[in-house]
Amino acid sequence: GAVVSQHPSRVICKSGTSVKIECRSLDFQATTMFWYRQFPKQSLMLMATSNEGSKATYEQGVEKDKFLINHASLTLSTLTVTSAHPEDSSFYICSALSDYSYGYTFGSGTRLTVV
Amino acid sequence: AQSVTQLDSHVSVSEGTPVLLRCNYSSSYSPSLFWYVQHPNKGLQLLLKYTSAATLVKGINGFEAEFKKSETSFHLTKPSAHMSDAAEYFCARMDTGRRALTFGSGTRLQVQP
């Protein structure tokens, strides 16, 4: 079946530094990638939608200059949290959508802790 | 706005007893609906999905859900709970415009021995 590899699974960084999270579709082409954020004991909230080769579309309230999304190829999308602060600590999950029959495939998530 | 509402934040059952996790959706038409399960610090695993075919949808691990348009509901059920079913469950719907999924607030299922 379709698999999305998300790395790293866990990262701790210092406040003010940047962190890059990668999501790679291993055996299919992801025409659209969705990035979600999940705070403890809460639901998944959509941050942005990216289509290959296009600029990402951010949800209201999500700072596009802070959360940089790149979807340069059909198999790789990245989320970079710039100048991270403790309030950015969260669980980030990507979800890839293929134009074919694979539906939504989720990565395993990244636990970001900013200290 | 298109939304899903999970009526219970926490459900506790005994092993071997039935499971019912409730989900209602808001819409004026038949949406695409999903149930996902999430184990701690893990991604989401699809249990089942409804896409306007049969109203009773069978999923993995013995789960099933029934789409009831008259009640705008898509409740998840399982005849007999297993300890390994303990997890967080999310109901979701597809936003036809953005094609993104909108998730409910989640239901934590606890299974007692």
Coordinates of C-alpha atoms in Angstrom, one line a residue:
Chain A
G1 CA 0.0 0.0 0.0
A2 CA 0.9 3.7 -0.1
V3 CA 3.4 4.8 2.4
V4 CA 4.5 8.3 3.5
S5 CA 7.8 8.4 5.4
Q6 CA 8.0 11.3 7.8
H7 CA 11.3 12.4 9.4
P8 CA 12.4 13.0 12.0
S9 CA 9.9 11.3 14.3
R10 CA 11.1 13.3 17.3
V11 CA 13.2 16.5 17.5
I12 CA 14.3 18.8 20.3
C13 CA 15.6 22.2 19.4
K14 CA 16.6 25.4 21.1
S15 CA 14.4 28.4 20.9
G16 CA 15.3 30.6 17.9
T17 CA 16.6 27.8 15.7
S18 CA 14.9 26.3 12.7
V19 CA 13.7 22.7 12.2
K20 CA 12.9 21.0 8.9
I21 CA 10.5 18.1 8.7
E22 CA 10.4 15.9 5.6
C23 CA 7.6 13.9 4.2
R24 CA 8.3 11.5 1.4
S25 CA 5.9 9.4 -0.5
L26 CA 7.7 6.1 -1.1
D27 CA 5.7 4.4 -3.8
F28 CA 3.3 6.9 -5.3
Q29 CA 3.2 10.5 -6.4
A30 CA 1.7 12.9 -4.0
T31 CA 0.1 15.7 -6.0
T32 CA -1.2 17.4 -2.8
M33 CA 0.3 17.4 0.7
F34 CA -1.5 18.6 3.8
W35 CA 0.3 19.6 6.9
Y36 CA -1.5 19.3 10.3
R37 CA -0.6 20.3 13.8
Q38 CA -1.9 18.5 16.8
F39 CA -1.5 19.9 20.4
P40 CA -1.7 17.4 23.3
K41 CA -5.1 15.8 23.7
Q42 CA -6.5 17.9 20.8
S43 CA -7.5 17.2 17.3
L44 CA -5.6 17.7 14.1
M45 CA -5.7 21.2 12.8
L46 CA -4.9 21.9 9.1
M47 CA -2.0 24.3 8.7
A48 CA -1.5 24.4 5.0
T49 CA -2.1 22.7 1.7
S50 CA 0.6 22.4 -0.9
N51 CA 0.5 21.3 -4.5
E52 CA 3.6 20.2 -6.3
G53 CA 5.3 23.1 -7.9
S54 CA 3.0 25.7 -6.4
K55 CA 3.0 27.9 -3.4
A56 CA 1.3 26.5 -0.3
T57 CA -2.1 27.8 0.8
Y58 CA -2.1 28.5 4.5
E59 CA -5.0 28.4 6.8
Q60 CA -6.1 31.5 8.6
G61 CA -3.9 32.3 11.6
V62 CA -1.0 30.3 10.4
E63 CA 2.1 32.4 9.7
K64 CA 3.5 31.5 6.3
D65 CA 6.8 33.1 7.0
K66 CA 7.2 31.0 10.1
F67 CA 6.1 27.7 8.7
L68 CA 7.8 27.4 5.3
I69 CA 6.4 24.6 3.1
N70 CA 8.2 23.3 0.0
H71 CA 6.7 20.8 -2.4
A72 CA 9.2 20.8 -5.1
S73 CA 8.6 17.3 -6.3
L74 CA 5.8 14.8 -6.4
T75 CA 7.5 12.7 -3.8
L76 CA 8.8 15.2 -1.3
S77 CA 7.3 17.9 0.8
T78 CA 9.1 19.7 3.6
L79 CA 7.9 21.9 6.5
T80 CA 10.4 24.2 8.1
V81 CA 9.6 25.8 11.4
T82 CA 11.7 29.0 11.5
S83 CA 12.8 30.7 14.6
A84 CA 11.0 28.1 16.7
H85 CA 9.6 29.1 20.1
P86 CA 8.3 26.9 22.9
E87 CA 4.7 27.6 21.8
D88 CA 5.6 25.8 18.5
S89 CA 6.1 22.6 20.4
S90 CA 3.5 20.2 18.9
F91 CA 3.0 17.1 16.9
Y92 CA 3.2 17.7 13.2
I93 CA 1.6 15.3 10.7
C94 CA 1.7 15.3 6.9
S95 CA -0.9 13.7 4.7
A96 CA -0.4 13.0 1.1
L97 CA -3.1 12.8 -1.5
S98 CA -2.7 11.1 -4.8
D99 CA -4.8 11.8 -7.9
Y100 CA -5.4 8.1 -8.1
S101 CA -7.0 5.7 -5.8
Y102 CA -4.7 5.8 -2.8
G103 CA -6.7 8.4 -0.9
Y104 CA -5.1 10.1 2.0
T105 CA -1.9 8.6 3.4
F106 CA -0.5 10.0 6.7
G107 CA 3.0 10.2 7.8
S108 CA 3.8 8.9 11.3
G109 CA 4.2 12.4 12.7
T110 CA 7.0 14.5 14.2
R111 CA 7.1 15.5 17.9
L112 CA 8.7 18.9 18.0
T113 CA 9.9 20.2 21.4
V114 CA 11.4 23.7 21.6
V115 CA 13.3 24.4 24.7
Chain B
A1 CA -18.8 25.7 7.7
Q2 CA -18.4 22.0 7.1
S3 CA -17.7 20.2 10.4
V4 CA -17.8 17.0 12.2
T5 CA -18.8 16.6 15.9
Q6 CA -17.7 13.7 18.0
L7 CA -20.1 13.5 20.8
D8 CA -18.0 11.8 23.4
S9 CA -14.5 12.8 24.4
H10 CA -13.9 9.6 26.3
V11 CA -15.5 6.2 26.1
S12 CA -14.7 3.3 28.4
V13 CA -15.8 -0.3 27.7
S14 CA -15.0 -3.7 29.0
E15 CA -13.1 -6.1 26.9
G16 CA -15.5 -8.2 24.8
T17 CA -18.3 -5.7 25.0
P18 CA -19.6 -3.6 22.1
V19 CA -18.0 -0.3 21.1
L20 CA -20.0 2.7 19.9
L21 CA -18.2 6.0 19.0
R22 CA -20.5 8.7 17.8
C23 CA -20.0 11.2 15.0
N24 CA -22.3 13.7 13.5
Y25 CA -21.6 15.9 10.5
S26 CA -23.0 19.1 9.2
S27 CA -23.8 19.4 5.6
S28 CA -26.5 19.9 3.0
Y29 CA -25.3 17.0 1.0
S30 CA -23.6 13.6 1.4
P31 CA -20.0 14.1 2.3
S32 CA -17.1 11.8 2.2
L33 CA -16.6 10.6 5.8
F34 CA -13.7 8.8 7.4
W35 CA -12.8 7.1 10.7
Y36 CA -9.1 7.1 11.8
V37 CA -7.4 5.6 14.7
Q38 CA -4.3 7.0 16.4
H39 CA -2.1 5.3 18.9
P40 CA 0.1 7.5 21.1
N41 CA 2.7 9.5 19.2
K42 CA 1.8 7.8 16.0
G43 CA 0.3 8.8 12.7
L44 CA -3.3 8.1 11.7
Q45 CA -4.5 4.7 10.4
L46 CA -7.6 4.6 8.2
L47 CA -10.3 2.3 9.6
L48 CA -12.9 2.9 7.0
K49 CA -14.5 5.5 4.7
Y50 CA -17.8 6.4 3.2
T51 CA -17.9 7.8 -0.3
S52 CA -21.7 7.6 -1.2
A53 CA -21.7 3.9 -2.0
A54 CA -23.2 1.4 0.6
T55 CA -24.4 3.1 3.7
L56 CA -23.0 0.4 5.9
V57 CA -19.2 0.5 5.6
K58 CA -17.0 -2.3 6.9
G59 CA -13.5 -1.5 7.9
I60 CA -10.4 -3.1 9.3
N61 CA -10.1 -4.8 12.7
G62 CA -13.8 -5.6 12.9
F63 CA -15.0 -2.0 12.8
E64 CA -17.9 -0.8 10.8
A65 CA -19.9 2.4 10.5
E66 CA -23.3 3.3 9.2
F67 CA -24.0 6.5 7.3
K68 CA -27.5 7.8 8.2
K69 CA -28.4 10.8 6.2
S70 CA -31.6 11.5 8.1
E71 CA -29.6 11.7 11.3
T72 CA -26.5 13.2 9.8
S73 CA -24.5 10.6 11.6
F74 CA -21.7 8.2 10.9
H75 CA -21.2 6.3 14.2
L76 CA -18.4 3.7 14.5
T77 CA -19.1 0.4 16.0
K78 CA -17.4 -2.9 16.9
P79 CA -19.2 -5.9 18.3
S80 CA -16.5 -6.9 20.7
A81 CA -13.7 -4.7 22.1
H82 CA -10.2 -5.9 22.3
M83 CA -7.5 -4.5 24.6
S84 CA -5.6 -3.4 21.5
D85 CA -8.4 -1.2 20.4
A86 CA -7.6 1.3 23.1
A87 CA -6.5 4.5 21.3
E88 CA -7.8 7.8 20.0
Y89 CA -10.4 7.8 17.3
F90 CA -11.1 10.6 14.9
C91 CA -14.0 11.1 12.6
A92 CA -13.2 13.3 9.6
R93 CA -14.9 14.6 6.5
M94 CA -13.4 15.8 3.2
D95 CA -13.7 19.4 2.4
T96 CA -14.7 19.2 -1.3
G97 CA -13.2 22.6 -2.1
R98 CA -9.8 22.1 -0.6
R99 CA -9.9 18.3 -0.5
A100 CA -8.4 18.6 3.0
L101 CA -9.8 16.6 5.8
T102 CA -11.6 18.3 8.7
F103 CA -11.3 16.3 11.9
G104 CA -13.6 15.9 14.9
S105 CA -12.2 16.5 18.3
G106 CA -11.5 12.9 18.9
T107 CA -12.7 10.2 21.2
R108 CA -10.4 8.3 23.5
L109 CA -11.4 4.7 23.8
Q110 CA -10.4 2.9 27.0
V111 CA -10.8 -0.9 27.2
Q112 CA -10.9 -2.4 30.6
P113 CA -9.8 -6.0 31.2

